[in-house]
PDB file of C-alpha atoms in Angstrom:
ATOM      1  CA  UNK A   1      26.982  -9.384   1.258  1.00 53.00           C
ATOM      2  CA  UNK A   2      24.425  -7.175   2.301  1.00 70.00           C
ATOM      3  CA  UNK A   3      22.396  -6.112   5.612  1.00 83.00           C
ATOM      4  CA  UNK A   4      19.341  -5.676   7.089  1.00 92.00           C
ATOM      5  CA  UNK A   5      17.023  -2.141   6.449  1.00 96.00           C
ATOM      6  CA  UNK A   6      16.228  -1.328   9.856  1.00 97.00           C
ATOM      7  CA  UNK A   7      12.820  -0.370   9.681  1.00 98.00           C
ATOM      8  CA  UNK A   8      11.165   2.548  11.378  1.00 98.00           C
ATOM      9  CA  UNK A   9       7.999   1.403  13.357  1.00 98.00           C
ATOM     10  CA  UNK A  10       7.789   4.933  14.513  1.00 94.00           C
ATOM     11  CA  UNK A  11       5.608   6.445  17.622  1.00 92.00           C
ATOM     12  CA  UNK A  12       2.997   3.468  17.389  1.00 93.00           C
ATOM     13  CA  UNK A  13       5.350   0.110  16.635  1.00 97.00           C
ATOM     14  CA  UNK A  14       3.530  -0.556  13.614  1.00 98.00           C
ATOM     15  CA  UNK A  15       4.183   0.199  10.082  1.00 98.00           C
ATOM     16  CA  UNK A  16       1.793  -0.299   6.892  1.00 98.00           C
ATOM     17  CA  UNK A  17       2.189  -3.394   4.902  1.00 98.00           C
ATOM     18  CA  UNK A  18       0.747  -3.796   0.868  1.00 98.00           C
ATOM     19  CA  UNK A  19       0.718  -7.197   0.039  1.00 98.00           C
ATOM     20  CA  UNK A  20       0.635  -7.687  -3.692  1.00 98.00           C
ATOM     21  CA  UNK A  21       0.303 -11.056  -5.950  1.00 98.00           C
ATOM     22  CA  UNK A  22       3.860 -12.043  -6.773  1.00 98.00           C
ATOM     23  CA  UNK A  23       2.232 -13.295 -10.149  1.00 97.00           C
ATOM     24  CA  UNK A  24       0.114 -10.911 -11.089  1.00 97.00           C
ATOM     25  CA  UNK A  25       1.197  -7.923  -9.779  1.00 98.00           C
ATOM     26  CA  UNK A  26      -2.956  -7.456  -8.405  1.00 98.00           C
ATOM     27  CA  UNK A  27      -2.545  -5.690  -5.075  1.00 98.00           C
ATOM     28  CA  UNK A  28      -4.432  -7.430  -2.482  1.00 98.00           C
ATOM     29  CA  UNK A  29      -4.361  -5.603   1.184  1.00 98.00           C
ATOM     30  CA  UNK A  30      -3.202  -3.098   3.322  1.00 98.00           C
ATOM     31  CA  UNK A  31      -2.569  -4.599   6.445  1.00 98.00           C
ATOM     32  CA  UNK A  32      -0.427  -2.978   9.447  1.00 98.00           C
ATOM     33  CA  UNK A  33       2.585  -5.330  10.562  1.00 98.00           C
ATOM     34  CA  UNK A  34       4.789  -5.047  14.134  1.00 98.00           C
ATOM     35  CA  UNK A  35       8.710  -5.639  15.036  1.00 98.00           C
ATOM     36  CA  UNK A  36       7.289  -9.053  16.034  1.00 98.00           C
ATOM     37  CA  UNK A  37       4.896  -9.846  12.885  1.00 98.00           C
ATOM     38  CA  UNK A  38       7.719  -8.679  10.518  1.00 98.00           C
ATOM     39  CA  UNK A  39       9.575 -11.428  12.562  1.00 98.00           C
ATOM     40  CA  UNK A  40       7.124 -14.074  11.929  1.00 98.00           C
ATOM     41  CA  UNK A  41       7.037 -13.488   8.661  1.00 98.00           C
ATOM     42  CA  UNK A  42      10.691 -13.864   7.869  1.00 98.00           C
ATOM     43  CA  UNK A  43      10.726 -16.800  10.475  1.00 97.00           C
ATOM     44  CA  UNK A  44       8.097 -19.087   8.900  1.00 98.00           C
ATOM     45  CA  UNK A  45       7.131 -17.533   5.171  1.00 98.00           C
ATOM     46  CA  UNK A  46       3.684 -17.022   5.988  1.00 98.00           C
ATOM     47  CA  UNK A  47       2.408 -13.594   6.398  1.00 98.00           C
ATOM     48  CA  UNK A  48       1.864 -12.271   9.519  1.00 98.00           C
ATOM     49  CA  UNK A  49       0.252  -8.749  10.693  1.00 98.00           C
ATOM     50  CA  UNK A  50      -0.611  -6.493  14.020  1.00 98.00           C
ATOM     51  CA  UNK A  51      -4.344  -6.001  14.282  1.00 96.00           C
ATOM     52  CA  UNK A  52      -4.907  -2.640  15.589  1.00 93.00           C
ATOM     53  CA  UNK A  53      -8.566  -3.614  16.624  1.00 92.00           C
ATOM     54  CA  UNK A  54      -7.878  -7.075  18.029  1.00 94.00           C
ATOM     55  CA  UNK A  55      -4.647  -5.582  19.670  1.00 96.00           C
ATOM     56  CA  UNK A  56      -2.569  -9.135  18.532  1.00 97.00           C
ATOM     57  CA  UNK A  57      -0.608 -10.296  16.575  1.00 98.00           C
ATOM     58  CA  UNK A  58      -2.394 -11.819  13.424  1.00 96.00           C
ATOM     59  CA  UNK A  59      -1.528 -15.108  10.654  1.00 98.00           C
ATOM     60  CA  UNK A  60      -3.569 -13.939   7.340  1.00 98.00           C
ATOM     61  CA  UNK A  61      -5.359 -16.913   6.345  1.00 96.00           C
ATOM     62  CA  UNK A  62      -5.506 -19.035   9.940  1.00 95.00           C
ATOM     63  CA  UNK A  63      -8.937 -19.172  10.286  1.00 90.00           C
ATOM     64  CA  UNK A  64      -9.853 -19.414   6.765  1.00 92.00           C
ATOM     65  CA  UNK A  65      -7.398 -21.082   4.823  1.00 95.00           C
ATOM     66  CA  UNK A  66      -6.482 -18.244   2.600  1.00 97.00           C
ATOM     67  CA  UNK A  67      -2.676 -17.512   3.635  1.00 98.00           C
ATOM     68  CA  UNK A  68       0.017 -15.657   2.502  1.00 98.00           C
ATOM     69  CA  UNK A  69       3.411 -17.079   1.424  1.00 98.00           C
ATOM     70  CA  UNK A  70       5.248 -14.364   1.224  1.00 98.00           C
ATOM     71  CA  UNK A  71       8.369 -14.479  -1.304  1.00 98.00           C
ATOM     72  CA  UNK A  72       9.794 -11.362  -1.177  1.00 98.00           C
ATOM     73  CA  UNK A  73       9.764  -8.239   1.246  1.00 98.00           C
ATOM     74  CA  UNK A  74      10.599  -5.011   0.354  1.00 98.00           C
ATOM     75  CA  UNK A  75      11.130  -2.006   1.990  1.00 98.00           C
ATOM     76  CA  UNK A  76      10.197   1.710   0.936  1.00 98.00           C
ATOM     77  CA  UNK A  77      13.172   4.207   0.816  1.00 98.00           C
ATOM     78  CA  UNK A  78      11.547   6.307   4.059  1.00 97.00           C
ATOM     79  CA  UNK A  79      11.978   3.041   5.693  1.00 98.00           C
ATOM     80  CA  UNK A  80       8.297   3.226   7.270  1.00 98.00           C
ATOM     81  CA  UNK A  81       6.351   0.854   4.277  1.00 98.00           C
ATOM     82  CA  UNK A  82       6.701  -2.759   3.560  1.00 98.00           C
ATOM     83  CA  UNK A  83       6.045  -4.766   0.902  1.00 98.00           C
ATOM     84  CA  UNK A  84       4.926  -8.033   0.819  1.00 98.00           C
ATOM     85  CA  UNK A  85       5.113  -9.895  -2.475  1.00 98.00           C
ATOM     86  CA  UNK A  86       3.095 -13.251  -1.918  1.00 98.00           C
ATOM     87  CA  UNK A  87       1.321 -16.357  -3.360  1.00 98.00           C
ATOM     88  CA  UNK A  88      -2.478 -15.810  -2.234  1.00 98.00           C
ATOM     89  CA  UNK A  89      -4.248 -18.863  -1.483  1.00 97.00           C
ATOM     90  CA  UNK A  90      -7.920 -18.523  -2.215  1.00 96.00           C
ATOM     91  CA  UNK A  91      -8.879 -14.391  -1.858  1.00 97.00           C
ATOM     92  CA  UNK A  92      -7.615 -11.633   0.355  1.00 98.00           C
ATOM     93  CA  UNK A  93     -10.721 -10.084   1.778  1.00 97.00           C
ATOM     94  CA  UNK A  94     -12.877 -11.074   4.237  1.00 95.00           C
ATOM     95  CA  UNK A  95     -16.151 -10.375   1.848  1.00 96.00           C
ATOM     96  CA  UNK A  96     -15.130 -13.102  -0.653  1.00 97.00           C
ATOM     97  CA  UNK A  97     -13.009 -11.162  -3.260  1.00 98.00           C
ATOM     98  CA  UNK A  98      -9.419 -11.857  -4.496  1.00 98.00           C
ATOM     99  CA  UNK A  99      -8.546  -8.126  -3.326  1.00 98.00           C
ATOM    100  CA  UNK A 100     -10.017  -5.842  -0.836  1.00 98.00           C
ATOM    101  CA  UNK A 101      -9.703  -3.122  -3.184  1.00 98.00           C
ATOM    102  CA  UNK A 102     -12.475  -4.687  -5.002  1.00 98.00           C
ATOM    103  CA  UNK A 103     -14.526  -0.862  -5.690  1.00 98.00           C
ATOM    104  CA  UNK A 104     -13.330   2.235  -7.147  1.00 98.00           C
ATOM    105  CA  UNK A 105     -14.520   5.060  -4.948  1.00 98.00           C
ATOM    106  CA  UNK A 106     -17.489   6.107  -7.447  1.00 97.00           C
ATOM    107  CA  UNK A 107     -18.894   3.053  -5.910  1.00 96.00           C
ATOM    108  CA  UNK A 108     -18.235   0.846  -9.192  1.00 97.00           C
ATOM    109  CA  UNK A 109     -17.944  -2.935  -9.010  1.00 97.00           C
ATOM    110  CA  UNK A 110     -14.476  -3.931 -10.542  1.00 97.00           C
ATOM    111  CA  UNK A 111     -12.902  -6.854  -8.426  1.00 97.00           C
ATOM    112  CA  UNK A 112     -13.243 -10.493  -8.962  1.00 94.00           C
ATOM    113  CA  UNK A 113     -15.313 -13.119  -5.756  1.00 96.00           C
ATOM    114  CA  UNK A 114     -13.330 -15.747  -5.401  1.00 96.00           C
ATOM    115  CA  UNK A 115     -15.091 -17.269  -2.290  1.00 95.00           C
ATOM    116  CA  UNK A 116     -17.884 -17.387  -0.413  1.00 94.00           C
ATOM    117  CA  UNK A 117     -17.693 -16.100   3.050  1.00 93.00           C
ATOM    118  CA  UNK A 118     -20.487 -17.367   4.803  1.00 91.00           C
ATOM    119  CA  UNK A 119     -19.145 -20.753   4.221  1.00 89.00           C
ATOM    120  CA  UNK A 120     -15.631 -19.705   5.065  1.00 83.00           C
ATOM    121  CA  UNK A 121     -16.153 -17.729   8.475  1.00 73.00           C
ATOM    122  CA  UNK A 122     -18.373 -18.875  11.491  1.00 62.00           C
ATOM    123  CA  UNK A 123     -19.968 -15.807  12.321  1.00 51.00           C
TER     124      UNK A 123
ATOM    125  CA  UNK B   1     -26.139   4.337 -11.175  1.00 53.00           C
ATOM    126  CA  UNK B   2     -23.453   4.362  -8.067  1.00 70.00           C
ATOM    127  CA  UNK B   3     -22.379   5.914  -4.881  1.00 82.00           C
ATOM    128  CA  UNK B   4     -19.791   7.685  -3.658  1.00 92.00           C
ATOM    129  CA  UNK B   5     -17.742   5.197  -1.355  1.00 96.00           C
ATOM    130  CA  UNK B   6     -17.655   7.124   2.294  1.00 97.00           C
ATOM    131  CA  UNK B   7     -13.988   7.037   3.141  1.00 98.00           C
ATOM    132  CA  UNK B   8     -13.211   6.641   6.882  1.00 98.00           C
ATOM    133  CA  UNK B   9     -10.513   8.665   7.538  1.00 98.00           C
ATOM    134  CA  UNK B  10     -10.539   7.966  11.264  1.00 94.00           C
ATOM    135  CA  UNK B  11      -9.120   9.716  14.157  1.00 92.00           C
ATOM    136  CA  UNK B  12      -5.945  11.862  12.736  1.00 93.00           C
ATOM    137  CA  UNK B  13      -7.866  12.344   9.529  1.00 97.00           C
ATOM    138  CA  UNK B  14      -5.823  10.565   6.943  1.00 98.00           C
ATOM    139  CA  UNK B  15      -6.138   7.593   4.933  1.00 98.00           C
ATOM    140  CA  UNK B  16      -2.834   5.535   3.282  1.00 98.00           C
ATOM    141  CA  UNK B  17      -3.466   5.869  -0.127  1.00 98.00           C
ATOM    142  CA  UNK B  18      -0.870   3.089  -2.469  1.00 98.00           C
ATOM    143  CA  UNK B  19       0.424   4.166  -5.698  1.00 98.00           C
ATOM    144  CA  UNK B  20       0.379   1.636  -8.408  1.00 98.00           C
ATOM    145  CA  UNK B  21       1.442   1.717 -11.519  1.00 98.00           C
ATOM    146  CA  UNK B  22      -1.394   1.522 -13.790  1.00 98.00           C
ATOM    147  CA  UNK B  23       0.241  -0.089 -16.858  1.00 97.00           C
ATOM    148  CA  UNK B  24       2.982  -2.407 -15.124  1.00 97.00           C
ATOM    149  CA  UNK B  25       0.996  -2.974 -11.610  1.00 98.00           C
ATOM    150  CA  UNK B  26       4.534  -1.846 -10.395  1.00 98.00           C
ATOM    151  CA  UNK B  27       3.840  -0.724  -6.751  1.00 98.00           C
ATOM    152  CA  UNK B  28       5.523   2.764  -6.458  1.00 98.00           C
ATOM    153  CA  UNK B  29       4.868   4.138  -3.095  1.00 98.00           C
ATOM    154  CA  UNK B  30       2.441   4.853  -0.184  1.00 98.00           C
ATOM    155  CA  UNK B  31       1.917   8.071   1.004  1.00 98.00           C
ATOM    156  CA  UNK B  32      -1.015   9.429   3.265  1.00 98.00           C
ATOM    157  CA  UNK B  33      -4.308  11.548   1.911  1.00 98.00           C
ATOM    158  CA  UNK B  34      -6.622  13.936   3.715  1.00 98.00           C
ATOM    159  CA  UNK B  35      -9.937  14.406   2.805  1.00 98.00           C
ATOM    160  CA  UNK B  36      -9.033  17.656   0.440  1.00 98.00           C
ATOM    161  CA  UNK B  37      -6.069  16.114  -1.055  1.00 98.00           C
ATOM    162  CA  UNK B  38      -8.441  13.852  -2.426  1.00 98.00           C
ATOM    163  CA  UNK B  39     -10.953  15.994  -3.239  1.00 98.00           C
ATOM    164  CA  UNK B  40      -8.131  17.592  -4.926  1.00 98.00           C
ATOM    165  CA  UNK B  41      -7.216  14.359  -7.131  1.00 98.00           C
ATOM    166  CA  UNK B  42     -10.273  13.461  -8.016  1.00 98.00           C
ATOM    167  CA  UNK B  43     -11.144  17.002  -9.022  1.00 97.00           C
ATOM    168  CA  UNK B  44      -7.641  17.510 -11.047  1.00 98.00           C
ATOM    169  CA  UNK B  45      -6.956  13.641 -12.315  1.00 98.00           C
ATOM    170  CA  UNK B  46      -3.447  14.556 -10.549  1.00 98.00           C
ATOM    171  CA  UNK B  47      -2.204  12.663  -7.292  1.00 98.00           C
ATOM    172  CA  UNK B  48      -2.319  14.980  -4.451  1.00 98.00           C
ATOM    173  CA  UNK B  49      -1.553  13.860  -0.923  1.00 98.00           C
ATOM    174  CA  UNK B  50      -0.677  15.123   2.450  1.00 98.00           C
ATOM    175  CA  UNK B  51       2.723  15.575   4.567  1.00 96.00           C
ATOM    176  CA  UNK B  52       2.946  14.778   7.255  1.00 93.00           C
ATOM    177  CA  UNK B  53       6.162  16.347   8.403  1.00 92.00           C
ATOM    178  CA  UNK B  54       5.170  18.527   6.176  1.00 94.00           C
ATOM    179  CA  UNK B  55       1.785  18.788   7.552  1.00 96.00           C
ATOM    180  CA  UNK B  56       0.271  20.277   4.391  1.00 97.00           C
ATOM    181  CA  UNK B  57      -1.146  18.841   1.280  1.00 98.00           C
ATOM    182  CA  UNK B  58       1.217  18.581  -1.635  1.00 96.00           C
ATOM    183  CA  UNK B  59       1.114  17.636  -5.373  1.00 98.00           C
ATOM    184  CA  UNK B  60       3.025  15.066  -6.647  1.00 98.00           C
ATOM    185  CA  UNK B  61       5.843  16.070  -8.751  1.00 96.00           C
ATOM    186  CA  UNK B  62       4.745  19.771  -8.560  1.00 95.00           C
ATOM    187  CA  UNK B  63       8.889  20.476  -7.756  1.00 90.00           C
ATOM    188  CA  UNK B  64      10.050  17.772  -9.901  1.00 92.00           C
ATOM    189  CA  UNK B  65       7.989  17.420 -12.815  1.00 95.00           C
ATOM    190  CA  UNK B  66       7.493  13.727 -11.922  1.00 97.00           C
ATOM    191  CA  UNK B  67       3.402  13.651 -11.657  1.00 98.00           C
ATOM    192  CA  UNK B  68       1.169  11.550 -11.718  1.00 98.00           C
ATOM    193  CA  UNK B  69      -1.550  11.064 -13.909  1.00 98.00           C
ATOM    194  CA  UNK B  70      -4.860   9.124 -11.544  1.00 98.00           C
ATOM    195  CA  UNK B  71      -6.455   7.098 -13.817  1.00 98.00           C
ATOM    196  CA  UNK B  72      -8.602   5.393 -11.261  1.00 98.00           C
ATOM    197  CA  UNK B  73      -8.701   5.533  -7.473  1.00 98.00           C
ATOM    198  CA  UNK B  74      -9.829   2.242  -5.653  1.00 98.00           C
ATOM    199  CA  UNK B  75     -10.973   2.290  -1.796  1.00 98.00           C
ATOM    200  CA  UNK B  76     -10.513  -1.037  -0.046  1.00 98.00           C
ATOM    201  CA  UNK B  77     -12.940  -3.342   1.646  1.00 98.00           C
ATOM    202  CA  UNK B  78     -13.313  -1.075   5.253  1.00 97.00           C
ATOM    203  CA  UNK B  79     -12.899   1.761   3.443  1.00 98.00           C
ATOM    204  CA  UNK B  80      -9.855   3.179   5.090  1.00 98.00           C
ATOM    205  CA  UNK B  81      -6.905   2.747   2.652  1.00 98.00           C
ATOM    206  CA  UNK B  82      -7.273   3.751  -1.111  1.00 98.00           C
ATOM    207  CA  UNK B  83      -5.435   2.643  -4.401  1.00 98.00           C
ATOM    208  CA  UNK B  84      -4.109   5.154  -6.680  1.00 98.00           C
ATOM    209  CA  UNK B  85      -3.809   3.549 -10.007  1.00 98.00           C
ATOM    210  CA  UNK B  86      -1.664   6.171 -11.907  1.00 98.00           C
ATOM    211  CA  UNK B  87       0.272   6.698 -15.111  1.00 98.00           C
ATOM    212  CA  UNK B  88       3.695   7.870 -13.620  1.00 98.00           C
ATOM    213  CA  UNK B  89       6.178  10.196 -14.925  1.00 97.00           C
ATOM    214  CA  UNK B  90      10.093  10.026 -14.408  1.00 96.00           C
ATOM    215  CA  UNK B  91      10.247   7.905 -11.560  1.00 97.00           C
ATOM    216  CA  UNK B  92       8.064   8.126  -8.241  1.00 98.00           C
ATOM    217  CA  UNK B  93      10.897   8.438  -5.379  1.00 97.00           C
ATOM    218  CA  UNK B  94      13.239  11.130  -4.749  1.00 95.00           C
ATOM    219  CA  UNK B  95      16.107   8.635  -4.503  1.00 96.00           C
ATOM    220  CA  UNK B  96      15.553   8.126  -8.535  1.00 97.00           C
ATOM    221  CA  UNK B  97      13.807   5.119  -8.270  1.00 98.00           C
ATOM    222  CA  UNK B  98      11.285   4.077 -10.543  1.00 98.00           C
ATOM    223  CA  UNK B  99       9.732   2.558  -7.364  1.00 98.00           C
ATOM    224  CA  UNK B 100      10.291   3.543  -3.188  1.00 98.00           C
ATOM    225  CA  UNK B 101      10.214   0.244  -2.772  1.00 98.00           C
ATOM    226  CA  UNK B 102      14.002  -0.477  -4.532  1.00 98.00           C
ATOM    227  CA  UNK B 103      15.177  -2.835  -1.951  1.00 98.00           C
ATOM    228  CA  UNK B 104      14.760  -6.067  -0.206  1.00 98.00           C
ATOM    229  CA  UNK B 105      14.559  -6.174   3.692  1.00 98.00           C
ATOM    230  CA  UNK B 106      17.913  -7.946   3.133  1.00 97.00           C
ATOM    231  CA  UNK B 107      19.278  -4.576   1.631  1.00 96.00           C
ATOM    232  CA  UNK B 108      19.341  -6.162  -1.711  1.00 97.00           C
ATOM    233  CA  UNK B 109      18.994  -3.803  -4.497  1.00 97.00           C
ATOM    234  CA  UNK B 110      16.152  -4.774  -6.615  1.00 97.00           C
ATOM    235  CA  UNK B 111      14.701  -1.658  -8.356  1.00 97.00           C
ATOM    236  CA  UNK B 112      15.432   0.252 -11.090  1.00 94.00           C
ATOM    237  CA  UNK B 113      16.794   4.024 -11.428  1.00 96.00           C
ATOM    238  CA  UNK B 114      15.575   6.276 -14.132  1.00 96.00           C
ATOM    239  CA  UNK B 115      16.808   9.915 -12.688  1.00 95.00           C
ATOM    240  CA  UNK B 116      19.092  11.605 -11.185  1.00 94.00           C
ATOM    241  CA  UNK B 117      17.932  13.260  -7.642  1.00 93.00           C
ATOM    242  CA  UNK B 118      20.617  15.975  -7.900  1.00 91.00           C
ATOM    243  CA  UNK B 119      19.757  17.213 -11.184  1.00 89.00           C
ATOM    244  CA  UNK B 120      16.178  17.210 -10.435  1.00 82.00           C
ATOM    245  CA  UNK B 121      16.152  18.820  -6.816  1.00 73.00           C
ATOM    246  CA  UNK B 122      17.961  21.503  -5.429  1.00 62.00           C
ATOM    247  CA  UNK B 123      19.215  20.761  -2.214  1.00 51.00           C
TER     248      UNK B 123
END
């Protein structure tokens, strides 16, 4: 039998998210998640996030197809971090690769395109 | 030929920065970065980051001995959230976790303990 980590959404409500390939181990995203995302998620399976630019609540993968089921979610010992460990369908970013952490900060190429956006998102 | 990626480090000036193992792709932890702790890390191939509570920058393992070694540092598709991939000594939490992220949201225990936290820190 065991219980619930309360997580600590701290000052702002939200608290950062990785989501990483349950096969793979490839880390896809950083995404930030509220009491009421983390709720959706555990609801339904599908990952859900808080955009902090949109101001709403947020299904990865509505609009294009390329959602999250999420299989596992972890919490970091502070509390304050999830983890989401989940079965990408298509790629994770929004410019057509599998991860968003598709560059190394020299500027170097290193991820894999998976998709094309521009037939993917309207505008 | 490349270019330094131009981290946006936004309002409070600090970026999440995720820890990965870079043998295992174990994700070990998240922790935030200013602009000199990683200056710092990319200057000393050690992870550096910043405290918050703390509010100063700090060296990985500097107390414990449990550094860790950056082999490459990834920045993600906006550019505000970098990837530490890292050869990791001793484990990277101070509970003695391999991993922070030990346990399910269901307060499973799922990760696996390589020290002891009272032998290692002092109070």
């Amino acid at each position: 039998m065991t219980d619930d980590v309360a997580v600590d959404f701290g000052e702002n409500g939200l608290v950062p998210a990785v989501a990483q390939d349950a096969d793979t181990g490839e880390v896809l995203m950083l995404a930030y998640v509220s009491p009421e995302a983390l709720e959706r998620t555990r609801e339904t399976g599908v990952a859900h996030y808080y955009s902090r630019s949109r101001d709403e609540l947020w299904q990865k993968g509505k609009t294009s197809g390329h959602t999250q089921a999420v299989e596992e979610v972890r919490v970091d010992c502070d509390a304050d971090t999830l983890l989401y460990l989940v079965d990408q369908e298509g790629g994770a970013c929004h410019t057509g690769h599998r991860s968003c952490f598709y560059r190394t900060i020299d500027g170097e190429h290193v991820g894999e395109k998976v998709f094309d956006p521009n037939a993917v998102y309207d505008d």
